Coordinates of C-alpha atoms in Angstrom, one line a residue:
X758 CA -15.9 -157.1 -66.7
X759 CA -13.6 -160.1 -68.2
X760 CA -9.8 -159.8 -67.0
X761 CA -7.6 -160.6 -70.0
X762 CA -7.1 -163.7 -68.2
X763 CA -11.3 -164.7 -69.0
X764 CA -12.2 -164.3 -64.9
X765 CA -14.4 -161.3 -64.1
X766 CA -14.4 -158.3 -61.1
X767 CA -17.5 -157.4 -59.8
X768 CA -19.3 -154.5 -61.2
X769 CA -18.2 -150.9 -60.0
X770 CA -20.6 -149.7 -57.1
X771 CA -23.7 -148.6 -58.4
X772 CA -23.2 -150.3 -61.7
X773 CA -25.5 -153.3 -62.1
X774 CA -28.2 -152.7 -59.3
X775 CA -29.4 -156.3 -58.1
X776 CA -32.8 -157.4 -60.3
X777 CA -34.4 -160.3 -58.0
X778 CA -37.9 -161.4 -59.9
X779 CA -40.8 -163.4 -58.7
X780 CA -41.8 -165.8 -61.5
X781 CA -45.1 -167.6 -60.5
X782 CA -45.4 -169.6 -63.3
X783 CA -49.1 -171.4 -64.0
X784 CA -49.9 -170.5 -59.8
X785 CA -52.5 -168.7 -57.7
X786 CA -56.0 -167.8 -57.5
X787 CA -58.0 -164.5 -56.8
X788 CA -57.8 -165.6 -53.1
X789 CA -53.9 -166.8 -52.9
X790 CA -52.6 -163.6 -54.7
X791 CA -54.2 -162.1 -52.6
X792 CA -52.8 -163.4 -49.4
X793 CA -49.1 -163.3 -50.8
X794 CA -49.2 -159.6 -52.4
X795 CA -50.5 -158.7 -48.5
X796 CA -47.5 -160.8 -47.2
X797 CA -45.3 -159.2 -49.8
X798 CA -46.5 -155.0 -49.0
X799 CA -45.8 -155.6 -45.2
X800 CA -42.5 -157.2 -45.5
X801 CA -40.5 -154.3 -44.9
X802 CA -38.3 -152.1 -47.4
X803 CA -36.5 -153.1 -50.1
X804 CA -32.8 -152.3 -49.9
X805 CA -31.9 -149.6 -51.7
X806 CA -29.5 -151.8 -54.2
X807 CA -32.5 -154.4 -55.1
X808 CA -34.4 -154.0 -58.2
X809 CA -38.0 -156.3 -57.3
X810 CA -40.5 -157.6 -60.0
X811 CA -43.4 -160.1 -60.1
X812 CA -44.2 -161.7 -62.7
X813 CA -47.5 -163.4 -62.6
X814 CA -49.9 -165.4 -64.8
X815 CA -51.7 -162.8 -67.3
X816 CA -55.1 -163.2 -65.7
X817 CA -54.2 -162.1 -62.6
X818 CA -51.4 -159.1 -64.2
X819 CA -54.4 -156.3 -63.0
X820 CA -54.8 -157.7 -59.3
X821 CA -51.2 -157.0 -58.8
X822 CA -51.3 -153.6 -60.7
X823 CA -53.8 -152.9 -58.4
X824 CA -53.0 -154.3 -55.0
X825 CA -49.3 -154.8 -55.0
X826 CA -46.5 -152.0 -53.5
X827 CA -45.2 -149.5 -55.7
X828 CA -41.9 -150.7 -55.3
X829 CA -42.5 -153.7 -57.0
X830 CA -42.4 -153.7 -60.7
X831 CA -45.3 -155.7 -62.6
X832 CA -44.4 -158.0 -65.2
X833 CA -46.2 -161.0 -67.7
X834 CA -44.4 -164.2 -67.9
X835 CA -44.8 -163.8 -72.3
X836 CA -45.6 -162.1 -74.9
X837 CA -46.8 -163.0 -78.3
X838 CA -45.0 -162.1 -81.4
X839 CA -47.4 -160.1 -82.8
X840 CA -46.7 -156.2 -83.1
X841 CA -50.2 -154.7 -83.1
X842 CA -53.5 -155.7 -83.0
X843 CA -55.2 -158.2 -85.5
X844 CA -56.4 -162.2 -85.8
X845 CA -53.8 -163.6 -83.0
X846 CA -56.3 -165.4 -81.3
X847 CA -55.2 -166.4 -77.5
X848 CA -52.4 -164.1 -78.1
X849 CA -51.5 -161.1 -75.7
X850 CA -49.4 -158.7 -77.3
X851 CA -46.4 -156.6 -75.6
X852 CA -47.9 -153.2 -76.4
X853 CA -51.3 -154.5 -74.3
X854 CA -49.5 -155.5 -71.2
X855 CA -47.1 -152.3 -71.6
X856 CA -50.8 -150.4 -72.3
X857 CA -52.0 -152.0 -69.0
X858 CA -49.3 -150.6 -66.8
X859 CA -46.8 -153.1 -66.5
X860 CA -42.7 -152.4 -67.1
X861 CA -41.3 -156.8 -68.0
X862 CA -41.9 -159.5 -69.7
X863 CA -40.4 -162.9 -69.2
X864 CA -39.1 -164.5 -72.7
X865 CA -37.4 -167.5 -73.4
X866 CA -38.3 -169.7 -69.8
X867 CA -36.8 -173.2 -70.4
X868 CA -40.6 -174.7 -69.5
X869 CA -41.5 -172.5 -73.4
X870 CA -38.4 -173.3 -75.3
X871 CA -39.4 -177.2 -74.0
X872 CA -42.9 -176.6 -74.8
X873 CA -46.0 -178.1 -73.5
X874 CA -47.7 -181.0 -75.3
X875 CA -46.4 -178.9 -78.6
X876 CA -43.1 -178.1 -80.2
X877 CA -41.4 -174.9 -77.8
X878 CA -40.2 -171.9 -79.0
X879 CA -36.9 -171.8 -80.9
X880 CA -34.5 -169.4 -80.2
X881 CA -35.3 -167.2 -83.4
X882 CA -39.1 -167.0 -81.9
X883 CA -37.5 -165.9 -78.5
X884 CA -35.6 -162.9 -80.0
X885 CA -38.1 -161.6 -82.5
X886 CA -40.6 -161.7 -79.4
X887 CA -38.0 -159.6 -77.6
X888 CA -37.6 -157.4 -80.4
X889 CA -41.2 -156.7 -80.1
X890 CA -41.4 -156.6 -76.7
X891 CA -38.6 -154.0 -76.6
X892 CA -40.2 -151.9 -79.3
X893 CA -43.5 -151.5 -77.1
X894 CA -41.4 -150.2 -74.3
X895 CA -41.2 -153.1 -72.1
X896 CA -38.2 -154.4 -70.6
X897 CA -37.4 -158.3 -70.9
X898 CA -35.7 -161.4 -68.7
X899 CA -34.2 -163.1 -71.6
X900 CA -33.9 -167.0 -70.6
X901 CA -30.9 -169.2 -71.5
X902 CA -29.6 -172.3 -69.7
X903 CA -28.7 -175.5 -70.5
X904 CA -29.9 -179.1 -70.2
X905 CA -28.4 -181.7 -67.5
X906 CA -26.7 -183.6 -70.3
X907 CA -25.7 -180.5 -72.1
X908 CA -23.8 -179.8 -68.6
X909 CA -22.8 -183.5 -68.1
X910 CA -20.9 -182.9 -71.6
X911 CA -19.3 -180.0 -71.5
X912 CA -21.4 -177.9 -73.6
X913 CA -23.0 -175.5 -71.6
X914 CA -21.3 -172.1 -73.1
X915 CA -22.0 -173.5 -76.4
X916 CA -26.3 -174.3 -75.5
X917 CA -26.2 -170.6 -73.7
X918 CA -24.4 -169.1 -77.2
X919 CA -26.7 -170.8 -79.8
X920 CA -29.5 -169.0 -77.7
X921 CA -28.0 -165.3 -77.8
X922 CA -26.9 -165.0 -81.1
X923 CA -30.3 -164.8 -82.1
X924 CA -31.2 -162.1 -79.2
X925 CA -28.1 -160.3 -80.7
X926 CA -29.1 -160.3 -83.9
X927 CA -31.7 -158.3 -83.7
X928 CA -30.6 -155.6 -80.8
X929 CA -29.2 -152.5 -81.3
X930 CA -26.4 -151.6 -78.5
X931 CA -28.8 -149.6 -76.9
X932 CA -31.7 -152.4 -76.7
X933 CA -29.3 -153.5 -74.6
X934 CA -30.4 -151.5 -71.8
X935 CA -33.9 -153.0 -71.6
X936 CA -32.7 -156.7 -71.5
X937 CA -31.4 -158.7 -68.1
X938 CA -30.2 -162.2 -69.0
X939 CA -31.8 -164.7 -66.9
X940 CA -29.5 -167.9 -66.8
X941 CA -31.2 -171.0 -65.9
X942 CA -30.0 -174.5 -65.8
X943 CA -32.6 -176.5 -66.5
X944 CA -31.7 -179.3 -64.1
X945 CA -31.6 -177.1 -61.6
X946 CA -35.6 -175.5 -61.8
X947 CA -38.2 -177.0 -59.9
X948 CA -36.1 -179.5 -58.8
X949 CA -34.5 -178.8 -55.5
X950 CA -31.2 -179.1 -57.1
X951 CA -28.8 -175.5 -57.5
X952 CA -25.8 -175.1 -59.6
X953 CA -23.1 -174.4 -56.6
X954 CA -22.3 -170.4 -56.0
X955 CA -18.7 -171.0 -58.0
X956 CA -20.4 -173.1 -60.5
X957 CA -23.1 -170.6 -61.4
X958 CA -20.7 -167.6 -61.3
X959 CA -18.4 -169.6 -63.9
X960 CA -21.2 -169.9 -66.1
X961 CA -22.2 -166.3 -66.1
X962 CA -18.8 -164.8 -66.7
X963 CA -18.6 -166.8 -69.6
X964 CA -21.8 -165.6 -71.1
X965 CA -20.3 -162.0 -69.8
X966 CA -17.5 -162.3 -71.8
X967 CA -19.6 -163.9 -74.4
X968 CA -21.6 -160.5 -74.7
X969 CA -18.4 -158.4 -74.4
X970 CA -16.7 -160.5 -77.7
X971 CA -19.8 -159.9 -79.2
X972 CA -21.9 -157.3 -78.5
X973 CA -19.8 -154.3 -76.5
X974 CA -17.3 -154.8 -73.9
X975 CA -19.5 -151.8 -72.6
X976 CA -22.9 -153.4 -72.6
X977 CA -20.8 -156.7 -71.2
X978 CA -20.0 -154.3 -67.9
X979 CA -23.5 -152.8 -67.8
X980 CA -26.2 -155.8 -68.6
X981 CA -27.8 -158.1 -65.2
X982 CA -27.0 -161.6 -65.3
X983 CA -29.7 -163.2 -63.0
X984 CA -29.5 -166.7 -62.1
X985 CA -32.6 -168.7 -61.9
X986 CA -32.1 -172.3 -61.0
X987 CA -34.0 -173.3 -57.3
X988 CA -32.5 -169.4 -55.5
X989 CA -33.9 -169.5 -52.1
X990 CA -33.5 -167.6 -48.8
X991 CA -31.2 -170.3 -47.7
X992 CA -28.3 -169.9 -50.4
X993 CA -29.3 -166.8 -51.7
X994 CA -26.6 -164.8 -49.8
X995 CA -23.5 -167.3 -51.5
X996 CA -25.3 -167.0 -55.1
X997 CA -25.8 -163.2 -55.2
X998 CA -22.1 -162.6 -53.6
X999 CA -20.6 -163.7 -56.4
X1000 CA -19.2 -161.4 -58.7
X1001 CA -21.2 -161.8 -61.7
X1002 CA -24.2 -162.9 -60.6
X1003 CA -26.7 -159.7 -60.8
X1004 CA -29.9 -161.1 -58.9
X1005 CA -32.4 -164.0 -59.4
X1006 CA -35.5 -165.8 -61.3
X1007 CA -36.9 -167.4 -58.5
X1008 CA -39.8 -169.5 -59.2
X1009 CA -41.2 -171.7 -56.1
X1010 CA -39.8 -168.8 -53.5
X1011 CA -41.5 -166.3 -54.9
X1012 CA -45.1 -167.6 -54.2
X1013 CA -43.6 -167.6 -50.4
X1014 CA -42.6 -165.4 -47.9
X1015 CA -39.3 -166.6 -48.3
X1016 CA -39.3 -164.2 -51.7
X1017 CA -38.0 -161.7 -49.5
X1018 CA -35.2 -163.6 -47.7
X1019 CA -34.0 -163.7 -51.4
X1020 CA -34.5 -159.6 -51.9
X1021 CA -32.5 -159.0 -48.6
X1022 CA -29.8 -161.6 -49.1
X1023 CA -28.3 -159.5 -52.1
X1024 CA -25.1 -157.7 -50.4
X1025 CA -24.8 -154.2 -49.3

């Protein structure tokens, strides 16, 4: 929760359990998947303070339903906006990957807001797909992060704001409990390049205190703030010490055994 000075404590014990989430973006074939998910079911238990979800390509969402340990939650990596069923070609609507067994969705990645070889998804897309999303009865890794510019200038709080106000707009205070924010500097995905441990935690107790001066100083204490620039096995331990940094989005880890070098690096 924000001090009155603006720094945060960490979260009572028990509060905000860790949420580290497997995102494997455009990767994997019937025969890779299946290699990983039998990597990932004998790698030992999950601590009891880690939350664990995959989220996959669509395709492949009932292979994992099928195959992958119960402790691990299924998610897709979007949803369309679409409420119900009807002429949304190429679409896949929340209530059929909720109707298919899984519990996330991923909403908002940079790589969608960007958009490939078409205009991306604007931040008032993003939140009515969460409102959606929400309504079907999944739960949702809202994305927000800023450009390398955007950082280089100073106007990092004010990229991550102009992407929840939208998300706020449509929430009730309960939603709340569904949504995990997933902060992601751009610069730092896919490139080999992290946001140091005092850097990122800066960054996510402002949006913190963003949600507390705007939403609830309650949901402020209670929402997951997951960082999800490059989080590996090797700094995963000095990112999820940090006080306001809830768990991770990991990306290339994920599709490695190394996933779980992130899962146990979250503190006791």
């Amino acid at each position: 929760m924000p001090r009155p000075d603006g720094s945060s404590t960490p979260a009572a014990e028990g509060e905000r359990k860790y949420l580290v989430a497997g995102n494997w973006k455009c990767n994997g074939t019937l025969a890779s998947n299946e290699e990983l998910v039998k990597t990932f079911n004998e790698a030992g238990p999950i601590p009891s303070n880690v939350e664990v979800a995959i989220c996959c390509p669509s395709v492949y969402l009932p292979q994992l339903l099928s195959s992958l340990r119960d402790d691990i939650q299924i998610g897709a990596q979007d949803c369309g906006v679409n409420d119900k069923n009807g002429a949304f070609t190429g679409e896949i609507g929340a209530f059929q990957i909720k109707d298919i067994g899984c519990d996330w969705v991923i909403i908002g990645h940079s790589e969608r807001r960007e958009g490939f070889e078409m205009p991306g998804e604007t931040p008032d897309l993003c939140a009515k797909k969460t409102r959606v999303a929400i309504d079907a009865g999944l739960k949702v890794m809202f994305c927000i992060g800023e450009k390398k510019e955007q950082r280089e200038d100073g106007t990092t709080m004010d990229v991550c704001a102009s992407q929840l106000e939208p998300l706020a707009a449509v929430l009730t205070e309960s939603d709340w409990s569904s949504i995990a924010i997933a902060y992601e500097p751009v610069w730092a995905i896919g490139t080999g390049l992290t946001a140091t441990p005092e850097m990122a935690q800066e960054t996510h107790a402002s949006i913190r205190d963003w949600i507390s001066q705007n939403v609830s100083a309650d949901v402020a204490g209670k929402v997951r703030i997951q960082y999800g620039g490059s989080m590996k096995g090797a700094n995963a331990k000095d990112l999820l010490e940090q006080p306001d940094i809830d768990g991770g989005l990991i990306g290339g880890a994920s599709l490695t055994a190394d996933f779980f070098n992130v899962v146990n690096g979250a503190p006791k």
